[in-house]
Coordinates of C-alpha atoms in Angstrom, one line a residue:
Chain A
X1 CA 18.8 18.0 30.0
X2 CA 21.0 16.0 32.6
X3 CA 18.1 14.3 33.6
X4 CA 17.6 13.5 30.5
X5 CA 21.4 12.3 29.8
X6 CA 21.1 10.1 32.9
X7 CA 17.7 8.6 32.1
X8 CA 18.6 7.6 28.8
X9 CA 22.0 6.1 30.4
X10 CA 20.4 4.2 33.5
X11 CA 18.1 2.7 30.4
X12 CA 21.3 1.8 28.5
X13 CA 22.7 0.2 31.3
X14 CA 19.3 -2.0 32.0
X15 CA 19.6 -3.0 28.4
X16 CA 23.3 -4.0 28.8
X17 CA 22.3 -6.3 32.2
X18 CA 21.4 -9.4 31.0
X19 CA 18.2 -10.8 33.0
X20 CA 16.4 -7.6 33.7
X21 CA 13.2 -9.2 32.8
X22 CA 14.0 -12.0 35.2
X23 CA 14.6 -9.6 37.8
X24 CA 11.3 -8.1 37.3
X25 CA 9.7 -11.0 37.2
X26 CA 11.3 -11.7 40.4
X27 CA 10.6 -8.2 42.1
X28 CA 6.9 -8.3 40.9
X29 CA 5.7 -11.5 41.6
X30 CA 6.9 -11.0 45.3
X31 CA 4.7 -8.4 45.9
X32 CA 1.7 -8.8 46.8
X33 CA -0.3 -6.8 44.4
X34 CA -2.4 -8.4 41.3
X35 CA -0.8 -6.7 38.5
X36 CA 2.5 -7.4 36.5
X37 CA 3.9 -4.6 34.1
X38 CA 7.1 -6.5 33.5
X39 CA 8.3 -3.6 30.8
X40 CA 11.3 -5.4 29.8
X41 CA 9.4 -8.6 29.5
X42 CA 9.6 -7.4 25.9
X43 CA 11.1 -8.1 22.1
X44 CA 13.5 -5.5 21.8
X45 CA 17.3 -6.4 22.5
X46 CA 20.3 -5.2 20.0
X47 CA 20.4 -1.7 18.7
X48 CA 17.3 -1.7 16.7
X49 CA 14.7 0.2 18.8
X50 CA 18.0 1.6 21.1
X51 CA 18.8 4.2 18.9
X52 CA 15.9 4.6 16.8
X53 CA 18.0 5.4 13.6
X54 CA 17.1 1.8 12.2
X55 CA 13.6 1.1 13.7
X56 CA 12.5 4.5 12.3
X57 CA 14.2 4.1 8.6
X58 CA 12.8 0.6 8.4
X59 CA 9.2 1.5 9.5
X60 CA 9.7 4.6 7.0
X61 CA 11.1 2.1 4.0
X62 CA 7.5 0.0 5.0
X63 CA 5.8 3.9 4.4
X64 CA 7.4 4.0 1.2
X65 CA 6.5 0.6 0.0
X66 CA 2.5 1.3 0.4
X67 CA 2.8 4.8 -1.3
X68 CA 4.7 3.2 -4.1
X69 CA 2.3 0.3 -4.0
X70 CA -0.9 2.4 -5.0
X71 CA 1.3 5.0 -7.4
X72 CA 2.5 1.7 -9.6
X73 CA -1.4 0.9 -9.4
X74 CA -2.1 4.0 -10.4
X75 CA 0.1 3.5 -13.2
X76 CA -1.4 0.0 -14.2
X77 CA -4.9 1.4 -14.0
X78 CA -3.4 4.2 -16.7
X79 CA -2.2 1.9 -19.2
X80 CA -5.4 -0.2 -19.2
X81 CA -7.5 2.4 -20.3
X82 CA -9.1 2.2 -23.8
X83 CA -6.8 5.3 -25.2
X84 CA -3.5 3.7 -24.2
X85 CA -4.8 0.3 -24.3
X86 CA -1.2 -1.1 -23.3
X87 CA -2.0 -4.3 -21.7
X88 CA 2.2 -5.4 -20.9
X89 CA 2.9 -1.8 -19.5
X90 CA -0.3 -2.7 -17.7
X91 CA 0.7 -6.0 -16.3
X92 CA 4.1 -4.7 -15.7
X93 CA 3.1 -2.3 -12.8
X94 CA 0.7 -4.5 -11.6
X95 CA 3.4 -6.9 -10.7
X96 CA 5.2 -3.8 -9.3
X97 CA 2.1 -3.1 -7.4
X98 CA 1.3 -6.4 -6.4
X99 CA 5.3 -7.0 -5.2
X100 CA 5.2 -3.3 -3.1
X101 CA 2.2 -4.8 -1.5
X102 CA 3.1 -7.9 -0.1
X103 CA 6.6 -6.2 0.8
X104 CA 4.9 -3.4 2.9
X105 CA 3.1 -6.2 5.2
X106 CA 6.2 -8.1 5.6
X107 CA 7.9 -4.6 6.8
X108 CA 5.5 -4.3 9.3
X109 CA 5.6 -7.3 10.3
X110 CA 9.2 -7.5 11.0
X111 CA 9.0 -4.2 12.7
X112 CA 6.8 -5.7 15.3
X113 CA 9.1 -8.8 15.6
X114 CA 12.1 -6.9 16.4
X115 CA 9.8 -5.0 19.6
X116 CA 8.7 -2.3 17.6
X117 CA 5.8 -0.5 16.8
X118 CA 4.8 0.7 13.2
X119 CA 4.1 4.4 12.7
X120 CA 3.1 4.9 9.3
X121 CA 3.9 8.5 10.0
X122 CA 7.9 7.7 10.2
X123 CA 9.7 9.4 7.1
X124 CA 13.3 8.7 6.3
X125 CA 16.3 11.6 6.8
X126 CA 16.8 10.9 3.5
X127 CA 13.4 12.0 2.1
X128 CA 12.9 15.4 0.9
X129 CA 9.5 17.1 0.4
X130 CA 7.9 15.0 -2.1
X131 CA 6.6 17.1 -5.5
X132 CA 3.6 16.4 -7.1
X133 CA 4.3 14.4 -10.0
X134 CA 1.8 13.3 -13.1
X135 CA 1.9 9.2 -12.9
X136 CA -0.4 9.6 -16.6
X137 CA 2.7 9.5 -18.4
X138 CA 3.4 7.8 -21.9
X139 CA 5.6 4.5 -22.3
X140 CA 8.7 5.6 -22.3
X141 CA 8.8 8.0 -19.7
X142 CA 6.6 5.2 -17.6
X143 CA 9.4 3.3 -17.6
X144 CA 11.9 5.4 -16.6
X145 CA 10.1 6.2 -13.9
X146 CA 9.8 3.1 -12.7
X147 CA 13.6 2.8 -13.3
X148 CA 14.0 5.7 -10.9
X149 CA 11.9 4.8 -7.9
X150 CA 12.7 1.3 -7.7
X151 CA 16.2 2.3 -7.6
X152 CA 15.1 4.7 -5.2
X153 CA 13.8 1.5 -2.7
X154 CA 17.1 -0.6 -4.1
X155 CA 19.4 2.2 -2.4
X156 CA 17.3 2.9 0.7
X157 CA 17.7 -1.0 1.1
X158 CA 21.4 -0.2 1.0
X159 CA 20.9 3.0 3.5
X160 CA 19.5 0.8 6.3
X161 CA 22.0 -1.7 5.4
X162 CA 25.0 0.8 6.2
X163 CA 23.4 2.1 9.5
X164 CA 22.7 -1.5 10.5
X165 CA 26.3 -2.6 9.8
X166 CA 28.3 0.4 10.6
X167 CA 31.8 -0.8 12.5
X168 CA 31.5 0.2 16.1
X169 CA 28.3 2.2 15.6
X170 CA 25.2 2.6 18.3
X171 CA 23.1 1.1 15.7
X172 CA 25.0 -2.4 14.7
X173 CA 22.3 -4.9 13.8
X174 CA 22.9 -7.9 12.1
X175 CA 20.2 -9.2 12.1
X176 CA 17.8 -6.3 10.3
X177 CA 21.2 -6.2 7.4
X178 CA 20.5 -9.9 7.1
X179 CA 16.7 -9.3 6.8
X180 CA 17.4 -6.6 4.3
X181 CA 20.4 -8.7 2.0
X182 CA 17.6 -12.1 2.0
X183 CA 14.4 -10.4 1.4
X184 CA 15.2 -7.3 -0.6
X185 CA 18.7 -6.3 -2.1
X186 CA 18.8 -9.7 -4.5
X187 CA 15.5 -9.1 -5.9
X188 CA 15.4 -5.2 -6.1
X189 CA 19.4 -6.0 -8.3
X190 CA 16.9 -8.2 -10.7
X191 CA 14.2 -6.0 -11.2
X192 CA 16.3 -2.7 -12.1
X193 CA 18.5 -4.5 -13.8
X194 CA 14.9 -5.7 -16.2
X195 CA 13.8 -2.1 -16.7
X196 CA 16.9 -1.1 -17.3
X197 CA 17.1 -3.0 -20.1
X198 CA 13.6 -2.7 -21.2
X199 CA 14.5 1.0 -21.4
X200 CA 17.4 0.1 -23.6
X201 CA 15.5 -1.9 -25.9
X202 CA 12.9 0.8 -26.2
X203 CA 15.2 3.8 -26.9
X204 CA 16.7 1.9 -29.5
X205 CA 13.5 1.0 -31.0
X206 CA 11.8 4.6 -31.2
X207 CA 15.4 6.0 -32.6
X208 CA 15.2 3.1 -35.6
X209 CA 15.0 4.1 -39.0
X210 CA 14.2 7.6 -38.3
X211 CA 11.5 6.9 -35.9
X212 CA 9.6 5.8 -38.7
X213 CA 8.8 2.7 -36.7
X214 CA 7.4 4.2 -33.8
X215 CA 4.3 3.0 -33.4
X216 CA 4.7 -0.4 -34.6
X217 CA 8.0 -0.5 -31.8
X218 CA 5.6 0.5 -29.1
X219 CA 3.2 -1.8 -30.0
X220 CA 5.6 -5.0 -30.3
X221 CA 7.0 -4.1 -27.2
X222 CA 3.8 -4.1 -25.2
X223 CA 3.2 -7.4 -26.8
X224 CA 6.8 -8.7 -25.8
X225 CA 5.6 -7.1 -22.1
X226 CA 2.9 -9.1 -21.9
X227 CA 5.0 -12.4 -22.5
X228 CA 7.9 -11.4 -20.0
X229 CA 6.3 -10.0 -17.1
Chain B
X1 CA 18.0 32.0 -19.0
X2 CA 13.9 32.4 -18.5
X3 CA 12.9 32.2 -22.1
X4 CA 15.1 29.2 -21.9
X5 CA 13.0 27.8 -18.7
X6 CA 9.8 28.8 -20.2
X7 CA 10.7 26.9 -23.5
X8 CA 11.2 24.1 -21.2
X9 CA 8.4 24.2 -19.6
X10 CA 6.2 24.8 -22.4
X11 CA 7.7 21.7 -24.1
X12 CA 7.3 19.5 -21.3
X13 CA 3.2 20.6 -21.5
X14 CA 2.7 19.6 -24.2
X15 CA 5.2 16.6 -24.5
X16 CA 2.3 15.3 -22.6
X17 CA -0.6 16.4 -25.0
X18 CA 1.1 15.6 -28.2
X19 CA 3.0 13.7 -29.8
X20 CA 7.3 13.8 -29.4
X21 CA 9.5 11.6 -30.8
X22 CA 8.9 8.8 -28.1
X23 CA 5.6 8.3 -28.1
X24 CA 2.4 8.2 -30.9
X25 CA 0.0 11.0 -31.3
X26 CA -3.2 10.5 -29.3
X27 CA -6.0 9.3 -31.6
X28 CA -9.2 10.1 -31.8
X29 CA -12.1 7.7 -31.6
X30 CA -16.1 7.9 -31.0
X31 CA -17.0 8.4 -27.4
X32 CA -20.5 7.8 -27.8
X33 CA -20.1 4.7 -26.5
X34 CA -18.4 6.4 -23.2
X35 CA -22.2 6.7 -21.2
X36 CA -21.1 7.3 -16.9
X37 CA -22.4 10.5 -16.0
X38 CA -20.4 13.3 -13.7
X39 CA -22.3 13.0 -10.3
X40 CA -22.1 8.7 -10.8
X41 CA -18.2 8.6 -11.9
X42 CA -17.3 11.0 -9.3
X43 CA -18.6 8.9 -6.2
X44 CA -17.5 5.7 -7.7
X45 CA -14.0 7.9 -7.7
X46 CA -14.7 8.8 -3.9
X47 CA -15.5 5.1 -3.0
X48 CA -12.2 3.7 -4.5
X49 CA -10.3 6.2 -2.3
X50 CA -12.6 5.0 0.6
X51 CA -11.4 1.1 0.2
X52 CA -7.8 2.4 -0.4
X53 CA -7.9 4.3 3.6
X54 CA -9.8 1.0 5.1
X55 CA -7.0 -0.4 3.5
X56 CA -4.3 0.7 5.5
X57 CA -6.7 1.1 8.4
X58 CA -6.8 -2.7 8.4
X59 CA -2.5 -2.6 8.2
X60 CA -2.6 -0.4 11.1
X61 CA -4.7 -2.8 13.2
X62 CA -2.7 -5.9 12.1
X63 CA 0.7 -3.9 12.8
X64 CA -1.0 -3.3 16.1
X65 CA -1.7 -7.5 17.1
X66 CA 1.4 -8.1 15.8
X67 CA 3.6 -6.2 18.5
X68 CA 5.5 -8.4 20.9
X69 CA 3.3 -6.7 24.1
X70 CA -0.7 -7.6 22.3
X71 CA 1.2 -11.1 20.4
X72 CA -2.3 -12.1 18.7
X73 CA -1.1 -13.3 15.6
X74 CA -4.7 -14.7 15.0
X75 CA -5.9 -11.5 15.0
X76 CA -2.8 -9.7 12.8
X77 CA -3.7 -12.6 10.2
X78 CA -7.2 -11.7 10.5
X79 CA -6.8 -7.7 9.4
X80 CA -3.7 -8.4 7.3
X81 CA -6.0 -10.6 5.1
X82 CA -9.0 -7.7 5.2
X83 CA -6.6 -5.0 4.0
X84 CA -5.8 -7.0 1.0
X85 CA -9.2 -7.5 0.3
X86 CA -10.0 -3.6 0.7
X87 CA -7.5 -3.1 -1.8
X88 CA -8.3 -6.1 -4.2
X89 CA -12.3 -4.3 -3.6
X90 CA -10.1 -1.1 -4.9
X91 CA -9.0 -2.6 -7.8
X92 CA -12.4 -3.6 -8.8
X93 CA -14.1 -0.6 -9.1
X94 CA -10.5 0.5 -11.0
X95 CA -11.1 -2.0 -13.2
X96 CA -15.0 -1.2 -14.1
X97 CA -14.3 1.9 -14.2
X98 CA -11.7 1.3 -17.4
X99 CA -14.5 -1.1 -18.5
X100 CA -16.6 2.0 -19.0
X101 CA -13.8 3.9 -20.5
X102 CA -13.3 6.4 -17.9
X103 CA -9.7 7.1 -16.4
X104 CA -8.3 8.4 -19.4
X105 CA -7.5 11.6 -17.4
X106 CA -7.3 12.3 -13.6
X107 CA -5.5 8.8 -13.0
X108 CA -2.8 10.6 -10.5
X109 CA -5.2 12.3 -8.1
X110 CA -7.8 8.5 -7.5
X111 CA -6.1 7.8 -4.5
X112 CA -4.4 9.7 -1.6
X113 CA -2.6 8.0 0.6
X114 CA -3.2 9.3 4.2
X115 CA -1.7 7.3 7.7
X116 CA -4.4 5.3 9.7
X117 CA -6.5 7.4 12.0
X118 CA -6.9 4.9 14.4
X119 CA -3.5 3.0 15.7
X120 CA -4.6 1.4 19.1
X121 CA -7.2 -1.2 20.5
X122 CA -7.6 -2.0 23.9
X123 CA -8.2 -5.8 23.0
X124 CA -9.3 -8.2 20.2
X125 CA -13.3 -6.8 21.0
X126 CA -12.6 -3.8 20.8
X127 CA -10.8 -4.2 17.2
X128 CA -13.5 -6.6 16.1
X129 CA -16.7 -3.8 16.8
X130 CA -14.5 -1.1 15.2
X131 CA -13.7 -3.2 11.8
X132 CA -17.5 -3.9 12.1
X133 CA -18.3 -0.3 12.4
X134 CA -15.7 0.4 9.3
X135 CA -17.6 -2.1 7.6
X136 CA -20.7 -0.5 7.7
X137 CA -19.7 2.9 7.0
X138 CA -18.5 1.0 3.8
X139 CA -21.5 -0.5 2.7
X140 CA -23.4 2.9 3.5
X141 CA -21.0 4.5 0.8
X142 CA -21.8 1.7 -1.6
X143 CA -25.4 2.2 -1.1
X144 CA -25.2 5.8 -1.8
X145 CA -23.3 5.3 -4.7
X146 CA -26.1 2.9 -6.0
X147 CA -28.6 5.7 -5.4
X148 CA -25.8 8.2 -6.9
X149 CA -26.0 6.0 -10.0
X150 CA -29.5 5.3 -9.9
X151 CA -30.4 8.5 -10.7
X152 CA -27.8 10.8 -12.1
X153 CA -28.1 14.0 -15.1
X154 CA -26.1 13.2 -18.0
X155 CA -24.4 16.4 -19.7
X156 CA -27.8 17.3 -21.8
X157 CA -29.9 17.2 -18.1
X158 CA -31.6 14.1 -18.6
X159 CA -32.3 11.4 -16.1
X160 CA -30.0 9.1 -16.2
X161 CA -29.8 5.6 -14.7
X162 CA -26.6 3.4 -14.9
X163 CA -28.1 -0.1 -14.5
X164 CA -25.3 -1.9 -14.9
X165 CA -23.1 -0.6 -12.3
X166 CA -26.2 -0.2 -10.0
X167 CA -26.4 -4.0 -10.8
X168 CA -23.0 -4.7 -10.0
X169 CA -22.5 -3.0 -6.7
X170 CA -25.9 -4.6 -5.3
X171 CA -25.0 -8.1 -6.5
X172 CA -21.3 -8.1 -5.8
X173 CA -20.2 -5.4 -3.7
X174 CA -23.5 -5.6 -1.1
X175 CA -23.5 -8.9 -1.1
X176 CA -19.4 -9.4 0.0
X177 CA -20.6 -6.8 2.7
X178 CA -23.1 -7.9 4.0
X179 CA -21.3 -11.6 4.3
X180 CA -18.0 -9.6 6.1
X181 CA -20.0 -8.2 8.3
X182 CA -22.0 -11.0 9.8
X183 CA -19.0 -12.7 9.9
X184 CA -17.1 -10.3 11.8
X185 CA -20.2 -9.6 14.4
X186 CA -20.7 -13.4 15.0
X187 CA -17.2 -13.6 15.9
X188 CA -17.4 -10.6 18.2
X189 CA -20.5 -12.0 19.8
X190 CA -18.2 -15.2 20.5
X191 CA -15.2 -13.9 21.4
X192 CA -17.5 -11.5 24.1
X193 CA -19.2 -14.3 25.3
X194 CA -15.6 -16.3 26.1
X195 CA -14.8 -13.1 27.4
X196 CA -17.1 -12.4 30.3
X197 CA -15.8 -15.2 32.3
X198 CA -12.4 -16.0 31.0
X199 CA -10.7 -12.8 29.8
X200 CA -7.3 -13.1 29.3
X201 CA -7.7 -16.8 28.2
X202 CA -10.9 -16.3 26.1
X203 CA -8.9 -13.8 23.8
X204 CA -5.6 -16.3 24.0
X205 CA -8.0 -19.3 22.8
X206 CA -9.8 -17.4 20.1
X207 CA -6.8 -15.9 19.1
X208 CA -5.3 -19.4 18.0
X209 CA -8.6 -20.5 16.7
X210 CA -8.3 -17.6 14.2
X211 CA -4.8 -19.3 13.2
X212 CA -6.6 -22.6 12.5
X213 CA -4.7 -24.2 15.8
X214 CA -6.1 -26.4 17.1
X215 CA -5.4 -26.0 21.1

């Protein structure tokens, strides 16, 4: 364990110097053998890969993103079938698909620009076990569904945010809470803010009049999906 | 308490076979018209989860040329683009098989989402013969989905043959396979040859050629 303790420190302290890869560019090239390993010739400065708190949530939110990615196209595929025949829900995840997609690259992608190397077996502490759960479900319930999970990705956003920026914390890092503010947090506010309201609109509509208007409420409301989205 | 629970319970089974106040009984029309056999649907099913894994295979190799120690952004670009398409391929069967009216049921358990089996490549050669090799275990599948749908039993035992779809994969999906793959060996065959003399700068070159630099 002290070795450990004083591993982990001298590493600290390398991190701290400020031209260690100079200096092993220096040591090495002096030598006369032909290979160069030069392992702090590398990406990795700040607290992101230091600590691991931030490099493991984000490659974990990247995780998240592709299994959301295929459940909303799931979802899509669901509502383009001939019996539900709902071609707005349809196009609705498919944009939510589509959007999870591209995200999930760009995670990655900034992963490896920060030094860091994606393991699309990283979880976040704050998943639990994940319970099997029907996606075939009817319009109403679809969308609150969608509500809660891309809430779910709005507050993780917010999660990686507050390790990133905690005051005098191991894991300060500027620059992944300014990744996280430009390319996520504004956007994820828009979109469950939208199904929000969609949801609104829609409980109001299938209460109506007794909920004589049911199907004719469903039905405009697809057709107003497929205008919107 | 448990009578309670089970009421629960019972309600939300059949909330989802019936109708409740939020949503419109399911009707019922012909399904006549409905004509994929088991055998056929079921490997067209097994094929979409197959595009779905190369999928994030391909992530995994273009996470792996992006990290600061390989840097071949050529190469990231490359696989980035070819798990999009493996996903867009995906989607196309998805979307025939709605064509055909099928995925009215069993929508949740199409695709699994499992991590990459392979994460490391010793260098841009190496990653180009395994995507070939991917590739080709891909375009066995589709072939033995053809002969899957060739000749399949509908329910009454009958020989069955789906033309259509057999149609489809051999003109589309063969066809896009058989062009990745020719394109993927030739530029493994170049990339080897710049290799056996200049290895560190053959990959470097080739690498920026795959950007569209110019260098």
């Amino acid at each position: 364990m002290k070795a450990v303790y004083a591993i982990a420190c001298l590493l600290a302290l390398s991190a701290v110097s400020a031209d260690v890869c100079y200096n092993e560019v220096s040591m090495e090239c002096g030598r006369a053998t032909s290979s160069l390993a030069l392992p702090s010739c590398n990406a990795v400065y700040g607290n992101f890969g230091r600590q691991g708190n931030v490099a493991n949530e984000l490659q974990a939110y990247a995780n998240l993103h592709l299994r959301r990615s295929y459940e909303y196209l799931l979802s899509a595929a669901y509502y383009n079938n001939y019996q539900t025949n709902r071609d707005g829900f349809h196009k609705l995840f498919k944009k939510l698909s589509d959007e999870a997609w591209a995200k999930t690259v760009e995670i990655i992608q900034h992963v490896t620009k920060r030094g860091g190397t994606m393991d699309f077996r990283s979880r976040s502490s704050l998943e639990t076990e994940a319970r099997e759960s029907t996606l075939e479900l009817q319009e109403l319930e679809s969308l609150a569904h969608a509500l809660d999970t891309q809430k779910e990705m709005a507050e993780r956003a917010f999660f990686i945010h507050q390790e990133a920026t905690r005051n005098n914390h191991k894991t300060h890092d500027p620059e992944i809470a300014q990744y996280l503010e430009e390319e996520f947090i504004e956007d994820q506010a828009k979109t469950v803010r939208d199904l929000a309201g969609h949801t609104s609109d829609l409980k109001q509509f299938i209460t109506a009049n007794e909920g004589k208007d049911l199907s004719l409420a469903l039905y405009l409301f697809d057709e107003y999906l497929q205008k919107v989205v | 308490m448990k009578i309670f629970l089970a009421i629960v319970v019972l309600l939300a089974v059949c909330s989802s076979a019936f109708g409740t106040q939020c949503n419109v009984n399911p009707v019922n029309i012909p399904k006549q018209w409905i004509t994929m056999t088991h055998g056929c649907r079921s490997s067209v099913r097994q094929q979409i989860q197959m595009e779905v894994s190369a999928s994030i295979q391909y992530l995994a190799m273009g996470a792996h040329f992006s990290r600061d120690s390989v840097n071949r952004p050529g190469f990231a670009k490359l696989f980035f683009d070819a798990s999009s398409e493996e996903r867009e391929h995906a989607m196309k069967l998805i979307e025939y098989l709605l064509m055909r009216g099928e995925l009215t049921t069993n929508v949740t358990s199409l695709i699994t989402i499992r991590p990459p089996e392979r994460k490391h490549w010793a260098s841009g050669v190496d990653a180009l013969e395994d995507a070939l090799k991917m590739e080709t275990e891909v375009t066995k599948a589709i072939k033995n989905v053809i002969i899957k749908c060739e000749s399949d039993r509908d329910g009454q035992g009958h020989e069955n043959n789906d033309y259509h779809l057999v149609d489809y994969l051999t003109g589309d999906f063969l066809e896009e396979q058989y062009k990745g793959q020719r394109d993927l060996a030739g530029k493994a065959s170049t990339l080897k040859k710049m290799m056996e003399r200049h290895s560190s700068l053959g990959e470097f070159i080739f690498d920026k050629k795959l950007l569209g630099m110019d260098i």
